mmCIF file of C-alpha atoms in Angstrom:
data_model
loop_
_atom_site.group_PDB
_atom_site.id
_atom_site.type_symbol
_atom_site.label_atom_id
_atom_site.label_comp_id
_atom_site.label_asym_id
_atom_site.label_seq_id
_atom_site.Cartn_x
_atom_site.Cartn_y
_atom_site.Cartn_z
ATOM 1 C CA MET A 1 -94.753 -62.713 145.618
ATOM 2 C CA ARG A 2 -97.502 -63.389 148.065
ATOM 3 C CA GLN A 3 -96.647 -63.324 151.771
ATOM 4 C CA ALA A 4 -97.930 -65.829 154.338
ATOM 5 C CA ALA A 5 -97.768 -64.618 157.922
ATOM 6 C CA ILE A 6 -99.072 -67.524 159.908
ATOM 7 C CA SER A 7 -97.637 -70.894 160.904
ATOM 8 C CA GLU A 8 -99.419 -74.103 159.986
ATOM 9 C CA PHE A 9 -100.355 -76.874 162.324
ATOM 10 C CA ALA A 10 -97.708 -79.628 162.534
ATOM 11 C CA GLU A 11 -97.678 -82.064 160.097
ATOM 12 C CA HIS A 12 -95.554 -89.777 139.799
ATOM 13 C CA THR A 13 -91.643 -99.584 110.433
ATOM 14 C CA ASP A 14 -94.752 -98.247 109.201
ATOM 15 C CA SER A 15 -95.110 -100.446 106.161
ATOM 16 C CA ASP A 16 -97.496 -100.094 103.259
ATOM 17 C CA VAL A 17 -99.566 -103.106 102.303
ATOM 18 C CA SER A 18 -100.108 -103.349 98.604
ATOM 19 C CA VAL A 19 -103.633 -103.816 97.357
ATOM 20 C CA SER A 20 -102.357 -106.786 95.439
ATOM 21 C CA ALA A 21 -100.683 -108.429 98.465
ATOM 22 C CA SER A 22 -100.998 -112.170 98.586
ATOM 23 C CA ARG A 23 -103.647 -113.897 100.640
ATOM 24 C CA SER A 24 -100.930 -115.414 102.837
ATOM 25 C CA ALA A 25 -99.630 -111.921 103.688
ATOM 26 C CA GLY A 26 -103.172 -110.865 104.471
ATOM 27 C CA ARG A 27 -103.568 -113.813 106.803
ATOM 28 C CA LYS A 28 -100.339 -112.848 108.595
ATOM 29 C CA ILE A 29 -101.575 -109.295 109.085
ATOM 30 C CA THR A 30 -104.943 -110.510 110.303
ATOM 31 C CA GLY A 31 -103.210 -112.853 112.743
ATOM 32 C CA THR A 32 -101.009 -110.050 114.042
ATOM 33 C CA LEU A 33 -104.004 -107.797 114.610
ATOM 34 C CA ALA A 34 -105.859 -110.587 116.362
ATOM 35 C CA MET A 35 -102.879 -111.204 118.647
ATOM 36 C CA ALA A 36 -102.658 -107.497 119.458
ATOM 37 C CA ALA A 37 -106.358 -107.432 120.282
ATOM 38 C CA THR A 38 -105.968 -110.489 122.494
ATOM 39 C CA LEU A 39 -103.070 -108.919 124.372
ATOM 40 C CA ALA A 40 -104.988 -105.691 124.799
ATOM 41 C CA MET A 41 -107.987 -107.560 126.188
ATOM 42 C CA ALA A 42 -105.650 -109.343 128.587
ATOM 43 C CA GLY A 43 -104.359 -106.014 129.844
ATOM 44 C CA VAL A 44 -100.882 -106.380 128.295
ATOM 45 C CA GLY A 45 -99.480 -103.051 127.092
ATOM 46 C CA LEU A 46 -97.705 -103.047 123.733
ATOM 47 C CA ALA A 47 -94.479 -101.042 123.560
ATOM 48 C CA ALA A 48 -94.649 -98.142 121.148
ATOM 49 C CA PRO A 49 -91.924 -95.797 119.963
ATOM 50 C CA ALA A 50 -92.294 -92.046 120.363
ATOM 51 C CA HIS A 51 -94.584 -90.526 117.770
ATOM 52 C CA ALA A 52 -92.812 -88.515 115.114
ATOM 53 C CA ASP A 53 -94.778 -85.418 116.150
ATOM 54 C CA ASN A 54 -93.905 -85.826 119.849
ATOM 55 C CA PRO A 55 -90.250 -86.572 120.634
ATOM 56 C CA TYR A 56 -90.926 -86.448 124.387
ATOM 57 C CA GLU A 57 -92.795 -89.720 124.839
ATOM 58 C CA ARG A 58 -90.906 -91.987 127.216
ATOM 59 C CA GLY A 59 -91.625 -95.640 127.848
ATOM 60 C CA PRO A 60 -94.080 -98.150 126.377
ATOM 61 C CA TYR A 61 -97.741 -97.596 125.722
ATOM 62 C CA PRO A 62 -99.399 -97.196 129.150
ATOM 63 C CA SER A 63 -102.054 -99.327 130.763
ATOM 64 C CA GLU A 64 -103.949 -99.115 134.045
ATOM 65 C CA SER A 65 -101.585 -101.669 135.527
ATOM 66 C CA SER A 66 -98.442 -99.920 134.283
ATOM 67 C CA ILE A 67 -99.248 -96.570 135.914
ATOM 68 C CA GLU A 68 -100.507 -98.203 139.105
ATOM 69 C CA ALA A 69 -97.356 -100.326 139.461
ATOM 70 C CA SER A 70 -94.860 -99.453 142.179
ATOM 71 C CA GLU A 71 -92.083 -99.555 139.568
ATOM 72 C CA GLY A 72 -92.192 -98.240 136.015
ATOM 73 C CA PRO A 73 -90.167 -99.327 132.960
ATOM 74 C CA PHE A 74 -87.016 -97.312 133.812
ATOM 75 C CA ASP A 75 -84.299 -98.431 136.208
ATOM 76 C CA VAL A 76 -83.620 -95.652 138.701
ATOM 77 C CA ASP A 77 -80.541 -94.350 140.462
ATOM 78 C CA GLU A 78 -80.280 -91.578 143.050
ATOM 79 C CA ASP A 79 -77.898 -88.836 144.115
ATOM 80 C CA SER A 80 -77.829 -87.095 147.497
ATOM 81 C CA VAL A 81 -77.372 -83.320 147.426
ATOM 82 C CA SER A 82 -75.992 -81.638 150.548
ATOM 83 C CA SER A 83 -77.357 -78.305 151.697
ATOM 84 C CA TRP A 84 -73.735 -77.136 151.918
ATOM 85 C CA PHE A 85 -73.396 -77.167 148.136
ATOM 86 C CA VAL A 86 -76.632 -75.487 147.060
ATOM 87 C CA SER A 87 -78.211 -72.072 147.418
ATOM 88 C CA GLY A 88 -81.836 -71.142 147.974
ATOM 89 C CA PHE A 89 -83.071 -74.460 149.403
ATOM 90 C CA GLY A 90 -81.955 -77.156 151.814
ATOM 91 C CA GLY A 91 -80.548 -79.871 149.548
ATOM 92 C CA GLY A 92 -82.326 -83.147 148.867
ATOM 93 C CA THR A 93 -82.261 -86.335 146.821
ATOM 94 C CA ILE A 94 -82.339 -86.631 143.030
ATOM 95 C CA TYR A 95 -83.936 -89.742 141.536
ATOM 96 C CA TYR A 96 -83.320 -90.283 137.835
ATOM 97 C CA PRO A 97 -83.547 -92.910 135.064
ATOM 98 C CA GLU A 98 -80.275 -94.755 134.506
ATOM 99 C CA ASP A 99 -80.817 -94.581 130.743
ATOM 100 C CA ASP A 100 -78.836 -91.477 129.744
ATOM 101 C CA SER A 101 -79.430 -91.846 126.014
ATOM 102 C CA GLN A 102 -82.290 -89.328 126.120
ATOM 103 C CA THR A 103 -83.484 -86.319 128.081
ATOM 104 C CA TYR A 104 -86.332 -86.187 130.606
ATOM 105 C CA GLY A 105 -88.696 -83.733 132.173
ATOM 106 C CA ALA A 106 -87.990 -82.889 135.813
ATOM 107 C CA VAL A 107 -90.111 -82.238 138.893
ATOM 108 C CA ALA A 108 -89.131 -80.737 142.255
ATOM 109 C CA ILE A 109 -91.140 -81.798 145.319
ATOM 110 C CA SER A 110 -91.431 -79.932 148.628
ATOM 111 C CA PRO A 111 -92.462 -81.369 152.006
ATOM 112 C CA GLY A 112 -94.907 -79.692 154.363
ATOM 113 C CA TYR A 113 -94.531 -77.701 157.558
ATOM 114 C CA THR A 114 -92.042 -79.231 160.047
ATOM 115 C CA ALA A 115 -91.434 -82.159 157.651
ATOM 116 C CA SER A 116 -88.291 -83.227 155.809
ATOM 117 C CA GLN A 117 -87.817 -84.681 152.355
ATOM 118 C CA THR A 118 -88.156 -88.179 153.843
ATOM 119 C CA SER A 119 -91.906 -87.575 154.069
ATOM 120 C CA MET A 120 -91.963 -87.310 150.256
ATOM 121 C CA SER A 121 -89.282 -89.877 149.445
ATOM 122 C CA TRP A 122 -91.702 -92.465 148.030
ATOM 123 C CA TYR A 123 -92.474 -90.181 145.080
ATOM 124 C CA GLY A 124 -88.826 -90.237 143.960
ATOM 125 C CA PRO A 125 -88.333 -93.761 142.607
ATOM 126 C CA ARG A 126 -91.996 -94.205 141.708
ATOM 127 C CA ILE A 127 -92.196 -91.197 139.394
ATOM 128 C CA ALA A 128 -88.598 -91.415 138.146
ATOM 129 C CA SER A 129 -89.181 -95.016 137.029
ATOM 130 C CA GLN A 130 -91.831 -93.676 134.658
ATOM 131 C CA GLY A 131 -89.289 -91.466 132.879
ATOM 132 C CA PHE A 132 -88.712 -88.294 134.912
ATOM 133 C CA VAL A 133 -85.969 -86.730 136.986
ATOM 134 C CA VAL A 134 -87.396 -86.175 140.484
ATOM 135 C CA PHE A 135 -85.898 -83.943 143.187
ATOM 136 C CA THR A 136 -87.335 -84.322 146.689
ATOM 137 C CA ILE A 137 -86.012 -81.343 148.621
ATOM 138 C CA ASP A 138 -85.437 -80.216 152.157
ATOM 139 C CA THR A 139 -86.388 -76.640 152.894
ATOM 140 C CA ASN A 140 -84.097 -74.059 154.477
ATOM 141 C CA THR A 141 -85.931 -74.517 157.761
ATOM 142 C CA ARG A 142 -88.788 -76.812 158.668
ATOM 143 C CA TYR A 143 -90.927 -73.784 159.488
ATOM 144 C CA ASP A 144 -90.726 -71.997 156.125
ATOM 145 C CA GLN A 145 -94.035 -70.566 154.914
ATOM 146 C CA PRO A 146 -95.654 -71.489 151.569
ATOM 147 C CA ASP A 147 -94.246 -68.631 149.491
ATOM 148 C CA SER A 148 -90.737 -69.396 150.701
ATOM 149 C CA ARG A 149 -91.261 -73.032 149.788
ATOM 150 C CA GLY A 150 -92.381 -71.917 146.333
ATOM 151 C CA ASP A 151 -89.148 -69.957 145.870
ATOM 152 C CA GLN A 152 -87.191 -72.974 147.067
ATOM 153 C CA LEU A 153 -88.906 -75.269 144.572
ATOM 154 C CA LEU A 154 -87.850 -72.926 141.786
ATOM 155 C CA ALA A 155 -84.305 -72.731 143.173
ATOM 156 C CA ALA A 156 -84.198 -76.536 143.185
ATOM 157 C CA LEU A 157 -85.283 -76.663 139.530
ATOM 158 C CA ASP A 158 -82.618 -74.102 138.646
ATOM 159 C CA TYR A 159 -80.025 -76.244 140.421
ATOM 160 C CA LEU A 160 -81.160 -79.346 138.528
ATOM 161 C CA VAL A 161 -80.839 -77.611 135.178
ATOM 162 C CA ASP A 162 -77.637 -75.634 135.781
ATOM 163 C CA ASP A 163 -75.478 -77.428 138.339
ATOM 164 C CA SER A 164 -76.660 -80.928 139.177
ATOM 165 C CA SER A 165 -74.887 -84.164 138.319
ATOM 166 C CA VAL A 166 -77.785 -85.047 135.979
ATOM 167 C CA GLN A 167 -78.149 -81.728 134.178
ATOM 168 C CA ASP A 168 -77.218 -83.339 130.849
ATOM 169 C CA ILE A 169 -80.315 -85.569 130.848
ATOM 170 C CA ILE A 170 -82.788 -82.840 131.842
ATOM 171 C CA ASP A 171 -84.862 -80.907 129.329
ATOM 172 C CA GLU A 172 -84.958 -77.399 130.833
ATOM 173 C CA ASP A 173 -88.171 -76.633 128.947
ATOM 174 C CA ARG A 174 -90.102 -79.458 130.630
ATOM 175 C CA LEU A 175 -90.212 -78.720 134.349
ATOM 176 C CA ALA A 176 -92.863 -79.177 137.048
ATOM 177 C CA VAL A 177 -93.454 -78.689 140.776
ATOM 178 C CA MET A 178 -95.225 -80.686 143.478
ATOM 179 C CA GLY A 179 -95.553 -80.269 147.216
ATOM 180 C CA HIS A 180 -97.506 -81.266 150.305
ATOM 181 C CA SER A 181 -99.394 -78.966 152.679
ATOM 182 C CA MET A 182 -97.369 -75.729 152.934
ATOM 183 C CA GLY A 183 -95.303 -77.280 150.154
ATOM 184 C CA GLY A 184 -98.571 -77.562 148.215
ATOM 185 C CA GLY A 185 -99.226 -73.886 148.846
ATOM 186 C CA GLY A 186 -95.664 -73.308 147.691
ATOM 187 C CA THR A 187 -96.451 -75.280 144.547
ATOM 188 C CA LEU A 188 -99.223 -72.816 143.712
ATOM 189 C CA ALA A 189 -96.906 -69.896 144.500
ATOM 190 C CA ALA A 190 -94.173 -71.325 142.248
ATOM 191 C CA ALA A 191 -96.665 -71.825 139.408
ATOM 192 C CA SER A 192 -97.853 -68.252 139.869
ATOM 193 C CA GLU A 193 -94.298 -66.907 139.723
ATOM 194 C CA ARG A 194 -93.029 -69.021 136.824
ATOM 195 C CA PRO A 195 -95.735 -69.505 134.163
ATOM 196 C CA GLU A 196 -93.382 -71.373 131.838
ATOM 197 C CA LEU A 197 -93.603 -74.442 134.075
ATOM 198 C CA GLN A 198 -95.397 -77.331 132.408
ATOM 199 C CA ALA A 199 -97.307 -78.778 135.373
ATOM 200 C CA ALA A 200 -98.086 -78.254 139.053
ATOM 201 C CA ILE A 201 -99.518 -80.762 141.544
ATOM 202 C CA PRO A 202 -100.362 -79.367 145.009
ATOM 203 C CA LEU A 203 -101.052 -82.153 147.522
ATOM 204 C CA ALA A 204 -103.422 -81.296 150.407
ATOM 205 C CA PRO A 205 -102.249 -77.700 149.874
ATOM 206 C CA TRP A 206 -102.317 -75.019 152.588
ATOM 207 C CA HIS A 207 -102.109 -71.293 151.924
ATOM 208 C CA LEU A 208 -103.684 -68.153 153.350
ATOM 209 C CA ASP A 209 -104.313 -66.795 149.857
ATOM 210 C CA LYS A 210 -107.363 -68.489 148.348
ATOM 211 C CA THR A 211 -107.320 -66.960 144.856
ATOM 212 C CA TRP A 212 -104.985 -68.087 142.096
ATOM 213 C CA TRP A 213 -106.566 -66.562 139.004
ATOM 214 C CA GLU A 214 -103.146 -65.621 137.579
ATOM 215 C CA VAL A 215 -101.817 -69.220 137.353
ATOM 216 C CA GLN A 216 -101.161 -70.314 133.774
ATOM 217 C CA VAL A 217 -99.603 -73.718 134.541
ATOM 218 C CA PRO A 218 -101.728 -76.882 134.097
ATOM 219 C CA THR A 219 -102.592 -77.750 137.693
ATOM 220 C CA MET A 220 -103.981 -80.847 139.394
ATOM 221 C CA ILE A 221 -104.954 -80.280 143.026
ATOM 222 C CA ILE A 222 -105.227 -83.383 145.198
ATOM 223 C CA GLY A 223 -107.188 -82.865 148.408
ATOM 224 C CA ALA A 224 -108.092 -85.199 151.265
ATOM 225 C CA GLU A 225 -111.752 -85.555 152.255
ATOM 226 C CA ASP A 226 -111.131 -85.768 156.019
ATOM 227 C CA ASP A 227 -108.288 -83.239 156.159
ATOM 228 C CA SER A 228 -108.567 -81.331 159.447
ATOM 229 C CA ILE A 229 -105.485 -79.141 158.862
ATOM 230 C CA ALA A 230 -105.985 -77.937 155.300
ATOM 231 C CA SER A 231 -109.700 -78.601 154.946
ATOM 232 C CA VAL A 232 -110.790 -79.059 151.349
ATOM 233 C CA ILE A 233 -113.645 -76.638 152.037
ATOM 234 C CA THR A 234 -111.275 -73.788 152.883
ATOM 235 C CA HIS A 235 -108.205 -74.772 150.861
ATOM 236 C CA SER A 236 -108.187 -77.268 147.962
ATOM 237 C CA GLN A 237 -111.658 -76.532 146.602
ATOM 238 C CA PRO A 238 -111.371 -72.708 146.689
ATOM 239 C CA PHE A 239 -107.907 -72.982 145.148
ATOM 240 C CA TYR A 240 -109.278 -75.074 142.290
ATOM 241 C CA GLU A 241 -112.290 -72.850 141.709
ATOM 242 C CA SER A 242 -110.094 -69.729 141.645
ATOM 243 C CA LEU A 243 -107.885 -71.068 138.866
ATOM 244 C CA PRO A 244 -108.853 -69.702 135.426
ATOM 245 C CA SER A 245 -111.707 -71.561 133.760
ATOM 246 C CA SER A 246 -109.647 -71.642 130.559
ATOM 247 C CA LEU A 247 -106.797 -73.480 132.303
ATOM 248 C CA ASP A 248 -106.188 -77.209 132.033
ATOM 249 C CA LYS A 249 -106.935 -78.120 135.648
ATOM 250 C CA ALA A 250 -108.256 -80.960 137.783
ATOM 251 C CA TYR A 251 -109.359 -81.528 141.351
ATOM 252 C CA LEU A 252 -109.097 -84.987 142.898
ATOM 253 C CA GLU A 253 -110.367 -85.612 146.426
ATOM 254 C CA LEU A 254 -109.128 -88.724 148.230
ATOM 255 C CA ASP A 255 -111.983 -90.609 149.854
ATOM 256 C CA GLY A 256 -111.835 -90.668 153.655
ATOM 257 C CA ALA A 257 -108.198 -89.515 153.667
ATOM 258 C CA SER A 258 -106.418 -87.352 156.222
ATOM 259 C CA HIS A 259 -104.033 -84.448 155.698
ATOM 260 C CA PHE A 260 -101.085 -86.823 155.868
ATOM 261 C CA ALA A 261 -102.254 -89.241 153.163
ATOM 262 C CA PRO A 262 -99.711 -87.839 150.653
ATOM 263 C CA ASN A 263 -96.861 -88.815 152.998
ATOM 264 C CA LEU A 264 -97.509 -92.532 152.489
ATOM 265 C CA SER A 265 -97.265 -94.549 149.294
ATOM 266 C CA ASN A 266 -100.636 -94.160 147.587
ATOM 267 C CA THR A 267 -101.580 -95.749 144.274
ATOM 268 C CA THR A 268 -104.321 -93.218 143.482
ATOM 269 C CA ILE A 269 -101.999 -90.252 144.024
ATOM 270 C CA ALA A 270 -99.264 -91.937 141.971
ATOM 271 C CA LYS A 271 -101.567 -92.928 139.114
ATOM 272 C CA TYR A 272 -103.033 -89.493 138.532
ATOM 273 C CA SER A 273 -99.841 -87.564 139.301
ATOM 274 C CA ILE A 274 -97.936 -89.642 136.756
ATOM 275 C CA SER A 275 -100.727 -89.215 134.212
ATOM 276 C CA TRP A 276 -100.785 -85.439 134.759
ATOM 277 C CA LEU A 277 -96.999 -85.141 134.451
ATOM 278 C CA LYS A 278 -96.932 -87.344 131.361
ATOM 279 C CA ARG A 279 -99.759 -85.426 129.727
ATOM 280 C CA PHE A 280 -98.427 -81.928 130.330
ATOM 281 C CA VAL A 281 -94.663 -82.237 130.896
ATOM 282 C CA ASP A 282 -94.150 -84.780 128.123
ATOM 283 C CA ASN A 283 -97.190 -83.745 126.069
ATOM 284 C CA ASP A 284 -97.910 -87.469 125.924
ATOM 285 C CA THR A 285 -101.512 -87.811 124.825
ATOM 286 C CA ARG A 286 -101.345 -91.578 125.390
ATOM 287 C CA TYR A 287 -102.097 -90.725 129.042
ATOM 288 C CA GLU A 288 -105.166 -88.644 128.226
ATOM 289 C CA GLN A 289 -107.244 -91.819 128.562
ATOM 290 C CA PHE A 290 -106.696 -91.779 132.349
ATOM 291 C CA LEU A 291 -107.755 -88.138 132.708
ATOM 292 C CA CYS A 292 -110.516 -87.625 130.133
ATOM 293 C CA PRO A 293 -113.252 -88.562 130.481
ATOM 294 C CA PRO A 294 -112.778 -87.861 134.190
ATOM 295 C CA PRO A 295 -112.584 -90.900 136.481
ATOM 296 C CA SER A 296 -115.744 -91.702 138.384
ATOM 297 C CA ALA A 297 -116.048 -90.814 142.048
ATOM 298 C CA GLY A 298 -117.692 -92.780 144.827
ATOM 299 C CA GLY A 299 -118.409 -96.473 145.046
ATOM 300 C CA LEU A 300 -117.277 -99.224 147.372
ATOM 301 C CA PHE A 301 -113.877 -99.778 145.762
ATOM 302 C CA ASN A 302 -113.194 -96.226 144.619
ATOM 303 C CA ASP A 303 -110.597 -94.125 146.463
ATOM 304 C CA ILE A 304 -111.901 -90.886 144.926
ATOM 305 C CA SER A 305 -114.726 -89.049 146.684
ATOM 306 C CA GLU A 306 -114.875 -86.192 144.158
ATOM 307 C CA TYR A 307 -113.259 -85.344 140.831
ATOM 308 C CA ARG A 308 -113.516 -82.219 138.704
ATOM 309 C CA ASP A 309 -111.776 -81.537 135.406
ATOM 310 C CA THR A 310 -111.807 -79.198 132.433
ATOM 311 C CA CYS A 311 -111.894 -81.990 129.845
ATOM 312 C CA PRO A 312 -111.165 -82.018 127.004
ATOM 313 C CA HIS A 313 -107.616 -80.798 127.531
ATOM 314 C CA SER A 314 -105.974 -78.417 125.096
ATOM 315 C CA SER A 315 -103.275 -79.840 122.855
#
C-alpha cells in the first residue's frame, strides 16, 4: 500500500404477432407504438423490466430528467452505525432502498481531510433512491491520510457485506467506492488494492502519488476547474492520464468549481456518478447513453469545462 506522509490543507410479455393478424390488431399495435413515441418525445420514461441477460437492472428505463432528479424511483431508509460497533473505520450512515425483494450493489463514500460524513450526506439518499446501498463513513480520525482512508473504505464495504443490518440485500460482487479530496485519493488507493471492485469515483481527489497504472477498476475522476487545494493540473488530470489506456475511465471537470463543490448537492456530479455506478456496478447498458458519446464541454449553460472518456466502453 502506498504511503502518504503529508497533511492536506483543510477542507449517485414479449408476444409474437402473426403475419396473418387482423387489421384491427395491427392498428392497435401501431397506436401503441405511436403513443410510446409521443411519450418519449415528451421526455416520459417508460418502465422496463430487467433484461433476461442482465438480472442487475434496477428501476425503470432512465431519462435525463430521471437521473437529474433529487429523488429516484426507490423509497429510501437509513441506519446509523456507531464507531463503537465497527472495526477499521469510524462508523457512518447506511442509506438503502426499502424494497427488500431484490439485492443491490453497494458503494462506500469517504469524506476529505478534517471533514465528517455530514459533508457527504447528500449522496446517501440521492444515490440510494436510484437502487443502491450507500454507506457514508466517518474516518478513524479527521486527519487520516489517503491510503488510510482507502483501507477504511474497504473495511466499510466488508462491514456492509458481512455484518450490517442490510447485508441480506447487498450483492457482495457488486461493490464500489467514492470519496472527496483525501477520500478521493483513498478511493484510488482502494481501487488499486482491491481490483474486484466494480467502480471507483474520486471527487476532487488529493494524493501525493500521481501514477495509478495498476488500477483495474472502471474509474470516473471528477475534478473542479478552480480547485486551489487539489489542483486539477497536479492531481485529477495526472491521475486520469496515469490510469491504463485499456481501462474504462472518464474525467469530468466541473466548470468554475472549487475544491469543496462535491460537498454540496450538485446535479452534474449526481447525474454522472449515478450513470457510472449503474453502468459498471449494475452492468446496466441503458445508462451508456449518458456516457457515450461523451457529453459536450463548455457553453453558457454547461457545468462541464472538460470531459475525457475511453468510449466505447467494454461490455
